[in-house]
PDB file of C-alpha atoms in Angstrom:
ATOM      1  CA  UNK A   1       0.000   0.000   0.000  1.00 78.00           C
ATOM      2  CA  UNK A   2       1.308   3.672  -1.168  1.00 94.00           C
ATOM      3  CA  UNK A   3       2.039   5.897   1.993  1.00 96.00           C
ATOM      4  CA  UNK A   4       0.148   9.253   2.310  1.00 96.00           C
ATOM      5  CA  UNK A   5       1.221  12.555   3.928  1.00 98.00           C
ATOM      6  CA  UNK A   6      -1.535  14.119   6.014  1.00 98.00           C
ATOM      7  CA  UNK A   7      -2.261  15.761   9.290  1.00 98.00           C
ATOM      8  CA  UNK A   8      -4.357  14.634  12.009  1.00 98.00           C
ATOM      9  CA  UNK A   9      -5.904  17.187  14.136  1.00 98.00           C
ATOM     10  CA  UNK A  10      -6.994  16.265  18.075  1.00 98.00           C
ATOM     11  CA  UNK A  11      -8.623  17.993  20.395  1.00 98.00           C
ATOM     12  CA  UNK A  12      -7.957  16.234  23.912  1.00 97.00           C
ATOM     13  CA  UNK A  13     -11.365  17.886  25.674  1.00 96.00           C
ATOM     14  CA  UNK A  14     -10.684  16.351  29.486  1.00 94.00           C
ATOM     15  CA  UNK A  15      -6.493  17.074  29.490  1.00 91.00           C
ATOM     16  CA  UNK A  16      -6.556  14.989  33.204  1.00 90.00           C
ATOM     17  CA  UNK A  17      -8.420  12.375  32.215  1.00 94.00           C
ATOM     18  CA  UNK A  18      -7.210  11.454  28.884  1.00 95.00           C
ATOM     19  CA  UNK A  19      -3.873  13.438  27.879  1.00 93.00           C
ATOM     20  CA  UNK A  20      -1.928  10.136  29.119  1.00 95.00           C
ATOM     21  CA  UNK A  21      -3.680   8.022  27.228  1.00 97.00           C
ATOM     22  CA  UNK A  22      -3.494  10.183  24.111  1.00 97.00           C
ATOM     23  CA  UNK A  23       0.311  10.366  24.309  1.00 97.00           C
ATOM     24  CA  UNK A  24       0.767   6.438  24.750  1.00 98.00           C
ATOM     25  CA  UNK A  25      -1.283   6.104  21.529  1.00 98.00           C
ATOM     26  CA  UNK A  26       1.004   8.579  19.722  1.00 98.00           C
ATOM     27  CA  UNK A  27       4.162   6.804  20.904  1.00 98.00           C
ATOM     28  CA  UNK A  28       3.065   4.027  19.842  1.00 98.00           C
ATOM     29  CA  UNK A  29       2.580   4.570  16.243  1.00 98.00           C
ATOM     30  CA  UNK A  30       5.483   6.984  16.350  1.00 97.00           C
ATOM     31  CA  UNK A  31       7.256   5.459  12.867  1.00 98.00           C
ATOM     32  CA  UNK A  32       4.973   7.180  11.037  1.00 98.00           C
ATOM     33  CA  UNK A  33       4.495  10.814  12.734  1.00 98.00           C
ATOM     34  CA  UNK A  34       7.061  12.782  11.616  1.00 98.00           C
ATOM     35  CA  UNK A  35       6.368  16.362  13.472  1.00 98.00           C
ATOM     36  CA  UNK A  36       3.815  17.319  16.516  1.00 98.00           C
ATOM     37  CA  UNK A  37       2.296  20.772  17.376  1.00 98.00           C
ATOM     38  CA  UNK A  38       0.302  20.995  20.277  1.00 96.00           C
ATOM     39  CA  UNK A  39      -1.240  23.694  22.657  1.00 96.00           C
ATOM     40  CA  UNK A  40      -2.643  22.798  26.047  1.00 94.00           C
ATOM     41  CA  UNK A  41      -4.948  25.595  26.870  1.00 93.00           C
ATOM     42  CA  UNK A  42      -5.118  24.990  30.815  1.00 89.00           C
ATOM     43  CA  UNK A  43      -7.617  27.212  31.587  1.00 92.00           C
ATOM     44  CA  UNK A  44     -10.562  25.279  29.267  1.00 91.00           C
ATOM     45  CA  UNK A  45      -8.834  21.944  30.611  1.00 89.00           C
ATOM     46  CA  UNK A  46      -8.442  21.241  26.787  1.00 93.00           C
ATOM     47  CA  UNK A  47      -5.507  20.098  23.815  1.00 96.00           C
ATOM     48  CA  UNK A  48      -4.993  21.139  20.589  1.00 97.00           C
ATOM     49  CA  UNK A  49      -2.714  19.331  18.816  1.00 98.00           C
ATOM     50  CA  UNK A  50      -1.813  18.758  15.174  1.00 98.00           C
ATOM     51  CA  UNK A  51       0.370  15.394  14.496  1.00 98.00           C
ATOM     52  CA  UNK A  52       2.534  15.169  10.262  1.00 98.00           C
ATOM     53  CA  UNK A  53       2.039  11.786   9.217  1.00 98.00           C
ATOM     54  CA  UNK A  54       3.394   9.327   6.432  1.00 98.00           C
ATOM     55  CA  UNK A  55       1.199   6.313   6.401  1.00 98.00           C
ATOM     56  CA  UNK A  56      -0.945   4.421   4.151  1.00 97.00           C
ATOM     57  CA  UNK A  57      -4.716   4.173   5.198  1.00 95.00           C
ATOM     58  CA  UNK A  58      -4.912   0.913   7.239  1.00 97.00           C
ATOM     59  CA  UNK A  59      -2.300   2.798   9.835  1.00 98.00           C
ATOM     60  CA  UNK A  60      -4.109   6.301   9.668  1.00 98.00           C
ATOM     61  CA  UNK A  61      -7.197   4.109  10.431  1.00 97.00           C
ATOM     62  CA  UNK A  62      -5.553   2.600  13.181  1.00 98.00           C
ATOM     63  CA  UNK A  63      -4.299   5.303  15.005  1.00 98.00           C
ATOM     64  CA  UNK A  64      -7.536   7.654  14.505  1.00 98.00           C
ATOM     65  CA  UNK A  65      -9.777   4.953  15.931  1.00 98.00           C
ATOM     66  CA  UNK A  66      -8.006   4.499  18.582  1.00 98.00           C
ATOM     67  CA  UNK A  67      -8.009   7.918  19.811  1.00 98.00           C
ATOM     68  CA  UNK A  68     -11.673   8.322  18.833  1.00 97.00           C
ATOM     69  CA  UNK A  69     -12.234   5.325  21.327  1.00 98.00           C
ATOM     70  CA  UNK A  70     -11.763   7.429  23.944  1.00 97.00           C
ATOM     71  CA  UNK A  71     -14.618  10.176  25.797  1.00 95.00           C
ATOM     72  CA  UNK A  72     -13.402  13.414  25.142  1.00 96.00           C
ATOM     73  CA  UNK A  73     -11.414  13.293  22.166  1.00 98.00           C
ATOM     74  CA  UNK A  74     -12.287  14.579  18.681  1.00 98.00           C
ATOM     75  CA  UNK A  75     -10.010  13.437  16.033  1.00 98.00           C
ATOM     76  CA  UNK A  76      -9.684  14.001  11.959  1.00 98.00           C
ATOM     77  CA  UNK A  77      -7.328  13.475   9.878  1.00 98.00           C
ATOM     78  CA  UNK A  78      -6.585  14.630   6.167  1.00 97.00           C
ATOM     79  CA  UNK A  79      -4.925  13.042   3.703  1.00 96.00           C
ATOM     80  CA  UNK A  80      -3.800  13.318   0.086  1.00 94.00           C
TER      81      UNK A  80
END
């Protein structure tokens, strides 16, 4: 399968809760993130962050469902 370059955009809504979790996830499909930008805004509780990815679609499937498993995040990710 051909490897895409996209971004995938989170929003971490309960940073306490699920910030830990959302960084395991990351690290563990780290080969194919190559940059991360994120912005904890402490006073709405809340992460932004923004994740460069090379990856065909079965791994950019993998690692959005498995932070959309979780409560409070929101995750998309775009492709071409």
């Amino acid at each position: 399968m051909d490897k895409r370059m996209g971004v995938v955009s989170i929003i971490v809504g309960n940073r306490e809760k699920d910030a830990g979790t959302v960084n395991d996830i990351l690290s563990r499909h780290g080969e194919i993130i190559l940059a991360r930008m994120g912005l904890p805004c402490r006073e709405r509780g809340l992460s932004v962050i923004a994740v460069i990815i090379e990856a065909t679609t079965d791994q950019v499937g993998a690692l959005t469902g498995q932070l959309g498993r979780l409560a409070s995040v929101k995750v998309k990710a775009s492709v071409v």
